[in-house]
Amino acid sequence: MDPLVGVIMGSDSDWPTMKAACEILDDFEIPYEKKVVSAHRTPDDMAQYGKTARDRGIQVIIAGAGGAAHLPGMTAAHTTLPVIGVPVKTSTLSGLDSLYSIVQMPPGVPVATVAIGKAGNAALLAIRMLSTTDNELDGKLSEYHSKMAEASRAKTQNLK
C-alpha cells in the first residue's frame, strides 16, 4: 500500500524521538514513509518533498526537528497538506528552542505542534485526521481509547 503519512526529520539524531510516531502508525497499520530531509543541509530536497507529497498519496506529514527546527514550517510552506511539528529535545535548551521555532509560524502557514518529544501524539493526531474519512480507522481509535481508559482505571489498584 502507498504511504499515507510522511514522517520526516532533520537528522538521524532525531530518530530516537520520531521512532515513537512510526511505532504508533505500525500499531494502527497505517502505511508511512520515513526520511531524513534537512531544511538547512538539503533545502531543495525538503522543498521537493513538500511539493510532491500529495501527488505521491501522502495525506499528512509529521516533521520532527530540533534546535532551529525549521523543517516543519518550511515543509508547510511547500504543501497544502496538514503538517504536524514535533519539537525534538536539545541539549542546549531542552527543546524549548525547537518548540518556539515550530509554533511561531506566520499567518497563512499553519503547523500543528505537539509537546516536546511527543512524536507518538503526532502520530495519533495524524490518525485522527485520516479517520475523518475512514470509519474503520475511527473504530480502531475508539478501541485504542477504550483500552487506554481501562489501563488508567486499573491503576487504582496500585494505590495501596
XYZ file of C-alpha atoms in Angstrom:
160
model
C 0.000 0.000 0.000
C 1.212 3.512 -0.764
C 2.174 5.592 2.275
C -0.494 7.900 3.702
C 1.782 9.603 6.224
C 5.192 11.098 5.699
C 7.494 11.031 8.725
C 10.436 13.331 8.149
C 13.202 14.549 10.400
C 16.090 16.934 10.088
C 18.751 14.386 11.037
C 19.134 10.753 12.001
C 19.812 12.025 15.527
C 16.053 12.810 15.645
C 15.196 9.147 15.031
C 15.051 8.101 18.722
C 12.233 10.647 19.146
C 10.495 10.109 15.796
C 10.555 6.321 16.115
C 7.583 6.611 18.516
C 5.446 8.042 15.697
C 6.331 5.130 13.449
C 5.538 2.608 16.184
C 2.032 4.074 16.627
C 1.494 4.125 12.852
C 2.597 0.473 12.756
C 0.160 -0.403 15.558
C -2.692 1.130 13.541
C -1.414 -0.442 10.290
C -1.088 2.962 8.622
C 1.369 2.897 5.713
C 4.034 5.583 6.009
C 7.417 6.573 4.720
C 10.297 7.857 6.841
C 13.106 10.019 5.638
C 15.820 12.452 6.719
C 15.123 15.757 4.990
C 17.079 18.713 6.332
C 15.732 22.243 5.964
C 19.309 23.532 6.216
C 21.544 20.874 4.652
C 19.218 19.789 1.829
C 16.713 22.635 1.387
C 15.954 21.729 -2.233
C 15.162 18.134 -1.214
C 12.895 19.440 1.545
C 11.039 21.729 -0.857
C 10.662 18.892 -3.365
C 9.359 16.601 -0.642
C 6.658 19.078 0.325
C 5.715 19.877 -3.264
C 5.357 16.232 -4.328
C 3.901 14.662 -1.177
C 0.226 14.956 -2.191
C 0.870 13.527 -5.663
C 2.588 10.532 -4.030
C -0.505 9.835 -1.889
C 0.698 11.361 1.365
C -2.199 12.865 3.328
C -0.417 14.106 6.477
C 3.215 14.994 7.189
C 4.829 14.600 10.607
C 8.041 16.630 10.761
C 10.440 16.433 13.683
C 13.299 18.816 14.227
C 15.494 20.169 16.993
C 17.286 23.448 17.546
C 16.301 25.994 14.908
C 13.598 23.476 13.911
C 12.701 25.000 10.559
C 11.719 21.692 8.934
C 8.015 21.619 9.887
C 7.351 25.231 8.918
C 9.377 25.209 5.737
C 7.741 21.956 4.672
C 4.327 23.522 5.356
C 5.349 26.424 3.107
C 5.702 23.949 0.224
C 2.451 21.977 0.630
C -1.216 22.372 1.439
C -1.234 19.102 3.382
C -1.517 19.176 7.163
C 1.900 19.282 8.801
C 2.398 18.245 12.415
C 5.582 19.511 14.034
C 7.429 17.533 16.682
C 9.914 19.614 18.673
C 12.915 17.421 19.442
C 14.608 17.845 22.813
C 18.005 19.513 22.553
C 20.934 19.588 24.938
C 21.164 23.369 24.905
C 17.624 24.428 25.805
C 15.883 21.071 26.407
C 13.729 21.514 23.307
C 12.257 24.924 24.138
C 14.192 26.344 21.193
C 12.619 23.692 18.951
C 9.141 24.321 20.339
C 9.369 28.082 19.887
C 10.678 27.693 16.341
C 7.817 25.426 15.333
C 4.910 27.274 16.963
C 5.911 30.742 15.754
C 4.540 30.370 12.231
C 3.327 33.407 10.307
C -0.308 33.795 9.257
C -1.213 31.532 6.347
C 1.369 28.808 7.036
C -0.080 26.693 9.858
C 1.752 23.877 11.584
C 0.057 21.788 14.262
C 2.519 21.240 17.080
C 2.721 18.615 19.815
C 4.699 18.795 23.039
C 8.465 18.424 23.082
C 9.424 14.870 22.172
C 5.847 13.614 21.831
C 6.063 12.043 18.372
C 3.553 9.392 19.438
C 0.942 12.104 19.919
C 1.798 13.457 16.475
C 1.036 10.035 15.025
C -2.252 9.856 16.921
C -3.184 13.319 15.636
C -2.364 12.211 12.088
C -4.522 9.118 12.583
C -7.390 11.283 13.819
C -7.072 13.383 10.672
C -7.125 10.280 8.495
C -10.080 8.848 10.419
C -12.359 11.697 9.321
C -12.869 9.817 6.059
C -12.215 6.255 7.262
C -14.787 4.622 9.564
C -12.649 1.537 10.131
C -9.795 3.688 11.357
C -12.216 5.619 13.575
C -13.222 2.295 15.123
C -9.586 1.431 15.799
C -9.142 4.803 17.509
C -12.207 4.193 19.675
C -10.804 0.803 20.671
C -7.412 2.386 21.444
C -9.059 4.967 23.698
C -11.142 2.297 25.453
C -8.004 0.284 26.232
C -6.260 3.433 27.452
C -9.198 4.186 29.781
C -9.205 0.605 31.097
C -5.477 0.807 31.818
C -5.970 4.108 33.618
C -8.799 2.739 35.761
C -6.701 -0.303 36.646
C -4.045 1.964 38.130
C -6.316 2.449 41.136
C -5.089 -0.987 42.237
C -1.589 0.469 42.588
C -2.749 2.870 45.308
C -2.300 0.528 48.256
